[in-house]
PDB file of N, CA and C in Angstrom:
ATOM      1  N   HIS A 241      22.965 -51.776   3.393  1.00 49.00           N
ATOM      2  CA  HIS A 241      22.215 -51.188   3.267  1.00 49.00           C
ATOM      3  C   HIS A 241      21.141 -51.255   3.093  1.00 49.00           C
ATOM      4  N   GLY A 242      20.161 -50.957   4.386  1.00 55.00           N
ATOM      5  CA  GLY A 242      18.995 -51.099   4.899  1.00 55.00           C
ATOM      6  C   GLY A 242      18.341 -50.636   4.795  1.00 55.00           C
ATOM      7  N   THR A 243      17.082 -50.576   4.913  1.00 59.00           N
ATOM      8  CA  THR A 243      15.935 -49.383   4.812  1.00 59.00           C
ATOM      9  C   THR A 243      15.515 -49.081   5.536  1.00 59.00           C
ATOM     10  N   PRO A 244      15.817 -47.066   5.666  1.00 59.00           N
ATOM     11  CA  PRO A 244      15.931 -46.735   6.761  1.00 59.00           C
ATOM     12  C   PRO A 244      14.078 -46.827   7.726  1.00 59.00           C
ATOM     13  N   ALA A 245      14.314 -47.112   9.018  1.00 59.00           N
ATOM     14  CA  ALA A 245      13.168 -47.356  10.001  1.00 59.00           C
ATOM     15  C   ALA A 245      11.764 -46.440   9.231  1.00 59.00           C
ATOM     16  N   ALA A 246      12.254 -45.261   9.143  1.00 55.00           N
ATOM     17  CA  ALA A 246      11.219 -44.085   8.604  1.00 55.00           C
ATOM     18  C   ALA A 246      10.049 -44.813   7.864  1.00 55.00           C
ATOM     19  N   ILE A 247      11.183 -44.980   6.544  1.00 53.00           N
ATOM     20  CA  ILE A 247       9.970 -45.254   5.268  1.00 53.00           C
ATOM     21  C   ILE A 247       9.245 -46.914   5.431  1.00 53.00           C
ATOM     22  N   VAL A 248      10.036 -47.912   6.779  1.00 56.00           N
ATOM     23  CA  VAL A 248       8.888 -48.604   6.273  1.00 56.00           C
ATOM     24  C   VAL A 248       8.065 -48.383   7.662  1.00 56.00           C
ATOM     25  N   ALA A 249       8.332 -47.609   8.103  1.00 56.00           N
ATOM     26  CA  ALA A 249       7.147 -47.737   9.273  1.00 56.00           C
ATOM     27  C   ALA A 249       5.951 -46.785   8.238  1.00 56.00           C
ATOM     28  N   MET A 250       6.718 -45.784   7.750  1.00 56.00           N
ATOM     29  CA  MET A 250       5.810 -45.145   6.203  1.00 56.00           C
ATOM     30  C   MET A 250       4.476 -46.306   5.502  1.00 56.00           C
ATOM     31  N   ALA A 251       5.368 -47.356   4.857  1.00 62.00           N
ATOM     32  CA  ALA A 251       5.115 -48.262   3.888  1.00 62.00           C
ATOM     33  C   ALA A 251       3.449 -49.018   4.936  1.00 62.00           C
ATOM     34  N   ASN A 252       3.699 -49.505   6.372  1.00 74.00           N
ATOM     35  CA  ASN A 252       3.039 -50.325   6.859  1.00 74.00           C
ATOM     36  C   ASN A 252       2.260 -49.674   8.373  1.00 74.00           C
ATOM     37  N   SER A 253       2.105 -48.353   7.738  1.00 76.00           N
ATOM     38  CA  SER A 253       1.266 -46.814   8.400  1.00 76.00           C
ATOM     39  C   SER A 253      -0.111 -47.260   8.686  1.00 76.00           C
ATOM     40  N   CYS A 254      -0.931 -48.517   7.258  1.00 86.00           N
ATOM     41  CA  CYS A 254      -2.703 -48.531   6.630  1.00 86.00           C
ATOM     42  C   CYS A 254      -2.173 -50.124   6.764  1.00 86.00           C
ATOM     43  N   ALA A 255      -1.611 -50.720   7.153  1.00 88.00           N
ATOM     44  CA  ALA A 255      -1.668 -52.003   7.214  1.00 88.00           C
ATOM     45  C   ALA A 255      -2.614 -52.008   8.254  1.00 88.00           C
ATOM     46  N   ASP A 256      -3.064 -51.750   9.479  1.00 89.00           N
ATOM     47  CA  ASP A 256      -4.225 -52.047  10.532  1.00 89.00           C
ATOM     48  C   ASP A 256      -5.276 -51.399  10.124  1.00 89.00           C
ATOM     49  N   LEU A 257      -5.486 -50.207   9.221  1.00 89.00           N
ATOM     50  CA  LEU A 257      -7.157 -50.187   8.632  1.00 89.00           C
ATOM     51  C   LEU A 257      -7.202 -50.904   7.583  1.00 89.00           C
ATOM     52  N   ARG A 258      -6.652 -51.545   6.742  1.00 91.00           N
ATOM     53  CA  ARG A 258      -6.438 -52.758   5.620  1.00 91.00           C
ATOM     54  C   ARG A 258      -7.494 -53.476   6.134  1.00 91.00           C
ATOM     55  N   GLU A 259      -6.544 -54.292   7.294  1.00 92.00           N
ATOM     56  CA  GLU A 259      -6.903 -55.132   7.785  1.00 92.00           C
ATOM     57  C   GLU A 259      -8.807 -55.382   8.313  1.00 92.00           C
ATOM     58  N   ASP A 260      -8.771 -53.829   8.856  1.00 92.00           N
ATOM     59  CA  ASP A 260     -10.101 -53.891   9.465  1.00 92.00           C
ATOM     60  C   ASP A 260     -11.188 -53.918   8.006  1.00 92.00           C
ATOM     61  N   LEU A 261     -10.394 -52.600   6.891  1.00 92.00           N
ATOM     62  CA  LEU A 261     -12.057 -52.603   6.032  1.00 92.00           C
ATOM     63  C   LEU A 261     -11.706 -54.440   5.348  1.00 92.00           C
ATOM     64  N   LEU A 262     -10.655 -54.840   5.672  1.00 91.00           N
ATOM     65  CA  LEU A 262     -10.913 -56.232   4.492  1.00 91.00           C
ATOM     66  C   LEU A 262     -12.071 -57.327   6.185  1.00 91.00           C
ATOM     67  N   ALA A 263     -11.779 -57.517   6.703  1.00 93.00           N
ATOM     68  CA  ALA A 263     -12.373 -58.185   8.037  1.00 93.00           C
ATOM     69  C   ALA A 263     -13.681 -57.647   7.803  1.00 93.00           C
ATOM     70  N   CYS A 264     -14.308 -56.097   7.595  1.00 91.00           N
ATOM     71  CA  CYS A 264     -15.583 -55.164   7.507  1.00 91.00           C
ATOM     72  C   CYS A 264     -16.296 -56.364   6.586  1.00 91.00           C
ATOM     73  N   ILE A 265     -15.743 -55.588   5.002  1.00 90.00           N
ATOM     74  CA  ILE A 265     -15.858 -56.415   4.174  1.00 90.00           C
ATOM     75  C   ILE A 265     -16.546 -57.519   4.133  1.00 90.00           C
ATOM     76  N   VAL A 266     -15.133 -58.500   4.118  1.00 90.00           N
ATOM     77  CA  VAL A 266     -16.302 -59.991   4.452  1.00 90.00           C
ATOM     78  C   VAL A 266     -17.498 -60.021   5.148  1.00 90.00           C
ATOM     79  N   GLU A 267     -17.335 -59.687   6.541  1.00 90.00           N
ATOM     80  CA  GLU A 267     -18.740 -59.421   6.991  1.00 90.00           C
ATOM     81  C   GLU A 267     -19.995 -58.885   6.873  1.00 90.00           C
ATOM     82  N   THR A 268     -20.078 -58.298   5.632  1.00 90.00           N
ATOM     83  CA  THR A 268     -20.777 -57.455   5.139  1.00 90.00           C
ATOM     84  C   THR A 268     -22.060 -58.743   4.645  1.00 90.00           C
ATOM     85  N   GLU A 269     -23.875 -58.385   4.871  1.00 90.00           N
ATOM     86  CA  GLU A 269     -24.126 -59.650   4.047  1.00 90.00           C
ATOM     87  C   GLU A 269     -24.114 -59.131   2.492  1.00 90.00           C
ATOM     88  N   CYS A 270     -23.552 -57.822   2.022  1.00 88.00           N
ATOM     89  CA  CYS A 270     -23.610 -58.000   0.599  1.00 88.00           C
ATOM     90  C   CYS A 270     -22.259 -59.313  -0.173  1.00 88.00           C
ATOM     91  N   MET A 271     -21.357 -58.880   0.448  1.00 90.00           N
ATOM     92  CA  MET A 271     -20.170 -60.221  -0.224  1.00 90.00           C
ATOM     93  C   MET A 271     -21.242 -61.423   0.830  1.00 90.00           C
ATOM     94  N   LYS A 272     -21.425 -61.861   1.700  1.00 90.00           N
ATOM     95  CA  LYS A 272     -22.180 -62.997   1.854  1.00 90.00           C
ATOM     96  C   LYS A 272     -23.030 -63.270   1.282  1.00 90.00           C
ATOM     97  N   GLN A 273     -23.916 -63.124   0.444  1.00 91.00           N
ATOM     98  CA  GLN A 273     -24.640 -62.809  -0.696  1.00 91.00           C
ATOM     99  C   GLN A 273     -24.474 -63.176  -2.191  1.00 91.00           C
ATOM    100  N   GLY A 274     -22.602 -63.091  -2.473  1.00 91.00           N
ATOM    101  CA  GLY A 274     -22.925 -62.642  -3.855  1.00 91.00           C
ATOM    102  C   GLY A 274     -22.383 -61.175  -3.986  1.00 91.00           C
ATOM    103  N   GLY A 275     -22.677 -60.549  -3.277  1.00 87.00           N
ATOM    104  CA  GLY A 275     -22.774 -59.886  -4.348  1.00 87.00           C
ATOM    105  C   GLY A 275     -21.171 -58.684  -4.832  1.00 87.00           C
ATOM    106  N   ASP A 276     -21.024 -57.978  -6.087  1.00 88.00           N
ATOM    107  CA  ASP A 276     -20.279 -57.776  -6.234  1.00 88.00           C
ATOM    108  C   ASP A 276     -18.978 -56.768  -4.934  1.00 88.00           C
ATOM    109  N   LEU A 277     -18.333 -56.639  -5.413  1.00 86.00           N
ATOM    110  CA  LEU A 277     -16.958 -56.592  -4.763  1.00 86.00           C
ATOM    111  C   LEU A 277     -17.203 -54.770  -4.482  1.00 86.00           C
ATOM    112  N   GLU A 278     -17.074 -54.298  -5.991  1.00 86.00           N
ATOM    113  CA  GLU A 278     -17.626 -52.923  -6.112  1.00 86.00           C
ATOM    114  C   GLU A 278     -18.574 -52.049  -5.221  1.00 86.00           C
ATOM    115  N   LYS A 279     -19.719 -52.618  -5.710  1.00 86.00           N
ATOM    116  CA  LYS A 279     -21.312 -52.148  -5.299  1.00 86.00           C
ATOM    117  C   LYS A 279     -21.419 -52.773  -3.171  1.00 86.00           C
ATOM    118  N   CYS A 280     -20.214 -53.216  -2.920  1.00 86.00           N
ATOM    119  CA  CYS A 280     -20.495 -53.823  -1.588  1.00 86.00           C
ATOM    120  C   CYS A 280     -19.576 -52.660  -0.510  1.00 86.00           C
ATOM    121  N   LEU A 281     -18.782 -52.390  -1.092  1.00 84.00           N
ATOM    122  CA  LEU A 281     -17.358 -51.655  -0.790  1.00 84.00           C
ATOM    123  C   LEU A 281     -18.056 -49.914  -1.161  1.00 84.00           C
ATOM    124  N   ASN A 282     -19.351 -49.882  -1.498  1.00 84.00           N
ATOM    125  CA  ASN A 282     -20.127 -48.195  -1.655  1.00 84.00           C
ATOM    126  C   ASN A 282     -21.124 -48.329  -0.759  1.00 84.00           C
ATOM    127  N   LEU A 283     -21.450 -49.591  -0.331  1.00 85.00           N
ATOM    128  CA  LEU A 283     -22.516 -49.187   0.696  1.00 85.00           C
ATOM    129  C   LEU A 283     -22.012 -48.503   2.122  1.00 85.00           C
ATOM    130  N   PRO A 284     -23.366 -47.580   2.063  1.00 87.00           N
ATOM    131  CA  PRO A 284     -22.877 -46.798   3.427  1.00 87.00           C
ATOM    132  C   PRO A 284     -23.034 -47.544   4.622  1.00 87.00           C
ATOM    133  N   ASP A 285     -22.846 -47.099   6.023  1.00 87.00           N
ATOM    134  CA  ASP A 285     -22.402 -47.726   6.954  1.00 87.00           C
ATOM    135  C   ASP A 285     -23.846 -47.924   7.650  1.00 87.00           C
ATOM    136  N   GLU A 286     -25.072 -47.551   7.272  1.00 86.00           N
ATOM    137  CA  GLU A 286     -26.096 -47.735   7.646  1.00 86.00           C
ATOM    138  C   GLU A 286     -26.649 -48.609   7.090  1.00 86.00           C
ATOM    139  N   GLU A 287     -26.525 -49.487   6.103  1.00 85.00           N
ATOM    140  CA  GLU A 287     -26.586 -50.051   5.182  1.00 85.00           C
ATOM    141  C   GLU A 287     -25.853 -51.577   5.473  1.00 85.00           C
ATOM    142  N   GLY A 288     -25.113 -51.509   6.407  1.00 85.00           N
ATOM    143  CA  GLY A 288     -24.286 -52.661   6.296  1.00 85.00           C
ATOM    144  C   GLY A 288     -23.058 -52.532   6.058  1.00 85.00           C
ATOM    145  N   GLY A 289     -22.495 -51.640   5.729  1.00 85.00           N
ATOM    146  CA  GLY A 289     -21.593 -51.112   4.808  1.00 85.00           C
ATOM    147  C   GLY A 289     -20.485 -51.031   5.815  1.00 85.00           C
ATOM    148  N   CYS A 290     -18.990 -50.476   4.690  1.00 90.00           N
ATOM    149  CA  CYS A 290     -17.750 -50.438   5.364  1.00 90.00           C
ATOM    150  C   CYS A 290     -17.369 -48.993   5.034  1.00 90.00           C
ATOM    151  N   LEU A 291     -18.311 -47.833   4.332  1.00 88.00           N
ATOM    152  CA  LEU A 291     -17.764 -46.934   3.720  1.00 88.00           C
ATOM    153  C   LEU A 291     -16.639 -46.161   4.433  1.00 88.00           C
ATOM    154  N   THR A 292     -16.992 -45.746   5.745  1.00 89.00           N
ATOM    155  CA  THR A 292     -16.024 -44.965   6.352  1.00 89.00           C
ATOM    156  C   THR A 292     -15.259 -45.597   6.358  1.00 89.00           C
ATOM    157  N   LYS A 293     -14.899 -46.859   6.756  1.00 90.00           N
ATOM    158  CA  LYS A 293     -13.450 -47.525   6.864  1.00 90.00           C
ATOM    159  C   LYS A 293     -12.548 -47.414   5.545  1.00 90.00           C
ATOM    160  N   ARG A 294     -13.286 -47.693   4.804  1.00 90.00           N
ATOM    161  CA  ARG A 294     -12.966 -47.029   3.301  1.00 90.00           C
ATOM    162  C   ARG A 294     -12.154 -46.355   3.347  1.00 90.00           C
ATOM    163  N   THR A 295     -12.909 -45.274   3.535  1.00 90.00           N
ATOM    164  CA  THR A 295     -12.987 -43.315   3.791  1.00 90.00           C
ATOM    165  C   THR A 295     -11.337 -43.588   4.390  1.00 90.00           C
ATOM    166  N   LEU A 296     -11.181 -43.990   5.576  1.00 89.00           N
ATOM    167  CA  LEU A 296     -10.332 -43.607   6.225  1.00 89.00           C
ATOM    168  C   LEU A 296      -8.825 -43.953   5.633  1.00 89.00           C
ATOM    169  N   TYR A 297      -8.989 -45.564   5.118  1.00 90.00           N
ATOM    170  CA  TYR A 297      -7.975 -46.519   4.733  1.00 90.00           C
ATOM    171  C   TYR A 297      -7.393 -45.550   3.519  1.00 90.00           C
ATOM    172  N   MET A 298      -8.018 -45.130   2.660  1.00 90.00           N
ATOM    173  CA  MET A 298      -7.674 -43.938   1.469  1.00 90.00           C
ATOM    174  C   MET A 298      -7.156 -42.671   1.964  1.00 90.00           C
ATOM    175  N   ARG A 299      -7.850 -42.228   3.044  1.00 88.00           N
ATOM    176  CA  ARG A 299      -7.077 -41.169   3.479  1.00 88.00           C
ATOM    177  C   ARG A 299      -5.856 -41.460   4.003  1.00 88.00           C
ATOM    178  N   CYS A 300      -5.375 -42.318   4.610  1.00 87.00           N
ATOM    179  CA  CYS A 300      -4.256 -43.110   5.277  1.00 87.00           C
ATOM    180  C   CYS A 300      -3.182 -43.569   3.740  1.00 87.00           C
ATOM    181  N   LYS A 301      -3.760 -43.796   3.023  1.00 87.00           N
ATOM    182  CA  LYS A 301      -3.038 -44.290   1.707  1.00 87.00           C
ATOM    183  C   LYS A 301      -2.694 -43.351   1.018  1.00 87.00           C
ATOM    184  N   ARG A 302      -3.601 -42.035   1.286  1.00 86.00           N
ATOM    185  CA  ARG A 302      -3.369 -40.806   0.740  1.00 86.00           C
ATOM    186  C   ARG A 302      -2.273 -39.801   1.365  1.00 86.00           C
ATOM    187  N   GLY A 303      -2.271 -40.057   2.666  1.00 84.00           N
ATOM    188  CA  GLY A 303      -1.319 -39.343   3.497  1.00 84.00           C
ATOM    189  C   GLY A 303       0.414 -40.010   3.472  1.00 84.00           C
ATOM    190  N   GLN A 304      -0.230 -40.828   2.821  1.00 81.00           N
ATOM    191  CA  GLN A 304       1.489 -41.706   2.511  1.00 81.00           C
ATOM    192  C   GLN A 304       2.242 -40.420   1.296  1.00 81.00           C
ATOM    193  N   LEU A 305       1.771 -40.332   0.180  1.00 82.00           N
ATOM    194  CA  LEU A 305       1.967 -39.804  -0.687  1.00 82.00           C
ATOM    195  C   LEU A 305       2.298 -38.216  -0.295  1.00 82.00           C
ATOM    196  N   ASP A 306       2.133 -37.607   0.715  1.00 78.00           N
ATOM    197  CA  ASP A 306       2.204 -36.603   0.907  1.00 78.00           C
ATOM    198  C   ASP A 306       3.792 -36.093   1.951  1.00 78.00           C
ATOM    199  N   MET A 307       4.467 -35.531   0.920  1.00 78.00           N
ATOM    200  CA  MET A 307       5.994 -35.046   1.285  1.00 78.00           C
ATOM    201  C   MET A 307       5.912 -34.513   2.486  1.00 78.00           C
ATOM    202  N   ARG A 308       5.372 -33.728   3.528  1.00 76.00           N
ATOM    203  CA  ARG A 308       5.312 -33.610   4.548  1.00 76.00           C
ATOM    204  C   ARG A 308       5.193 -34.344   5.479  1.00 76.00           C
ATOM    205  N   ASN A 309       4.411 -35.441   5.505  1.00 70.00           N
ATOM    206  CA  ASN A 309       5.244 -36.659   6.242  1.00 70.00           C
ATOM    207  C   ASN A 309       5.675 -37.986   6.362  1.00 70.00           C
ATOM    208  N   ARG A 310       7.002 -37.284   5.600  1.00 67.00           N
ATOM    209  CA  ARG A 310       8.237 -38.024   5.591  1.00 67.00           C
ATOM    210  C   ARG A 310       8.730 -37.184   6.462  1.00 67.00           C
ATOM    211  N   PHE A 311       8.355 -36.477   7.225  1.00 67.00           N
ATOM    212  CA  PHE A 311       9.450 -35.845   8.067  1.00 67.00           C
ATOM    213  C   PHE A 311       8.085 -35.985   9.278  1.00 67.00           C
ATOM    214  N   ARG A 312       7.034 -35.598   9.774  1.00 69.00           N
ATOM    215  CA  ARG A 312       5.739 -35.970  10.619  1.00 69.00           C
ATOM    216  C   ARG A 312       5.408 -37.464  10.710  1.00 69.00           C
ATOM    217  N   GLY A 313       5.880 -38.465   9.151  1.00 68.00           N
ATOM    218  CA  GLY A 313       5.043 -39.578   9.850  1.00 68.00           C
ATOM    219  C   GLY A 313       3.614 -39.666   9.313  1.00 68.00           C
ATOM    220  N   ASN A 314       2.658 -40.337   8.841  1.00 69.00           N
ATOM    221  CA  ASN A 314       1.591 -40.348   8.610  1.00 69.00           C
ATOM    222  C   ASN A 314       0.769 -40.231   9.584  1.00 69.00           C
ATOM    223  N   VAL A 315      -0.323 -39.926   9.399  1.00 65.00           N
ATOM    224  CA  VAL A 315      -1.430 -39.484  10.600  1.00 65.00           C
ATOM    225  C   VAL A 315      -1.826 -40.760  11.566  1.00 65.00           C
ATOM    226  N   PRO A 316      -1.992 -41.943  10.490  1.00 60.00           N
ATOM    227  CA  PRO A 316      -2.358 -43.205  11.486  1.00 60.00           C
ATOM    228  C   PRO A 316      -1.223 -43.715  12.057  1.00 60.00           C
ATOM    229  N   THR A 317      -0.140 -43.897  11.860  1.00 53.00           N
ATOM    230  CA  THR A 317       1.081 -44.389  12.455  1.00 53.00           C
ATOM    231  C   THR A 317       1.372 -43.324  13.958  1.00 53.00           C
ATOM    232  N   ARG A 318       0.864 -41.436  14.034  1.00 53.00           N
ATOM    233  CA  ARG A 318       0.955 -40.973  14.963  1.00 53.00           C
ATOM    234  C   ARG A 318       0.103 -41.516  16.167  1.00 53.00           C
ATOM    235  N   LYS A 319      -1.262 -41.320  15.754  1.00 57.00           N
ATOM    236  CA  LYS A 319      -2.265 -41.199  16.769  1.00 57.00           C
ATOM    237  C   LYS A 319      -2.165 -43.179  17.230  1.00 57.00           C
ATOM    238  N   ALA A 320      -1.563 -44.052  16.579  1.00 55.00           N
ATOM    239  CA  ALA A 320      -1.423 -45.076  16.937  1.00 55.00           C
ATOM    240  C   ALA A 320      -0.303 -45.420  17.987  1.00 55.00           C
ATOM    241  N   ALA A 321       0.683 -44.159  18.053  1.00 51.00           N
ATOM    242  CA  ALA A 321       2.094 -44.100  18.660  1.00 51.00           C
ATOM    243  C   ALA A 321       1.219 -43.726  20.356  1.00 51.00           C
ATOM    244  N   ALA A 322       0.825 -42.660  19.748  1.00 55.00           N
ATOM    245  CA  ALA A 322       0.023 -41.954  21.189  1.00 55.00           C
ATOM    246  C   ALA A 322      -0.785 -42.479  22.025  1.00 55.00           C
ATOM    247  N   GLU A 323      -1.719 -43.834  21.153  1.00 55.00           N
ATOM    248  CA  GLU A 323      -2.770 -44.422  21.610  1.00 55.00           C
ATOM    249  C   GLU A 323      -1.718 -45.125  22.502  1.00 55.00           C
ATOM    250  N   LYS A 324      -0.704 -46.020  22.260  1.00 51.00           N
ATOM    251  CA  LYS A 324       0.148 -46.460  22.281  1.00 51.00           C
ATOM    252  C   LYS A 324       0.839 -46.754  23.802  1.00 51.00           C
ATOM    253  N   GLU A 325       1.099 -45.494  23.867  1.00 57.00           N
ATOM    254  CA  GLU A 325       1.873 -44.630  24.915  1.00 57.00           C
ATOM    255  C   GLU A 325       0.618 -44.248  25.844  1.00 57.00           C
ATOM    256  N   ARG A 326      -0.348 -43.995  25.360  1.00 62.00           N
ATOM    257  CA  ARG A 326      -1.481 -43.509  26.790  1.00 62.00           C
ATOM    258  C   ARG A 326      -1.491 -45.055  27.501  1.00 62.00           C
ATOM    259  N   SER A 327      -1.885 -46.056  26.563  1.00 57.00           N
ATOM    260  CA  SER A 327      -2.110 -47.527  26.990  1.00 57.00           C
ATOM    261  C   SER A 327      -0.820 -48.092  28.163  1.00 57.00           C
ATOM    262  N   THR A 328       0.155 -47.388  27.763  1.00 54.00           N
ATOM    263  CA  THR A 328       1.426 -48.052  28.052  1.00 54.00           C
ATOM    264  C   THR A 328       1.831 -47.494  29.862  1.00 54.00           C
ATOM    265  N   ASP A 329       1.134 -46.099  29.829  1.00 60.00           N
ATOM    266  CA  ASP A 329       1.297 -44.618  31.020  1.00 60.00           C
ATOM    267  C   ASP A 329      -0.059 -45.834  31.769  1.00 60.00           C
ATOM    268  N   ASP A 330      -1.318 -45.818  31.146  1.00 60.00           N
ATOM    269  CA  ASP A 330      -2.260 -46.401  32.536  1.00 60.00           C
ATOM    270  C   ASP A 330      -2.109 -47.610  32.805  1.00 60.00           C
ATOM    271  N   ALA A 331      -1.097 -48.477  31.739  1.00 58.00           N
ATOM    272  CA  ALA A 331      -0.535 -50.008  32.631  1.00 58.00           C
ATOM    273  C   ALA A 331       0.510 -50.029  33.721  1.00 58.00           C
ATOM    274  N   ALA A 332       0.869 -48.702  33.766  1.00 58.00           N
ATOM    275  CA  ALA A 332       2.471 -48.456  34.525  1.00 58.00           C
ATOM    276  C   ALA A 332       1.524 -47.544  35.812  1.00 58.00           C
ATOM    277  N   GLU A 333       0.322 -47.086  35.878  1.00 58.00           N
ATOM    278  CA  GLU A 333      -0.208 -46.390  37.036  1.00 58.00           C
ATOM    279  C   GLU A 333      -1.191 -47.825  37.926  1.00 58.00           C
TER     280      GLU A 333
END
């Protein structure tokens, strides 16, 4: 009764984006100065924030709920697979 690989891949499809977002938040001046997490999350990139990474992560999470992605896979997963394939092809040449 194992979990199907597609469901596991879908559940983990946003993990890299989540890690990038957390690393970005920790490195912001806002957090280093003891700022409020919600305030620091909403700072634009130009002010040293991580709003773009937060937006990408939220889109990824929203994609996990989109039933069409059950067949196609979540967008970040497809992009990561394509990039991995390209890097493998480049290394083989």
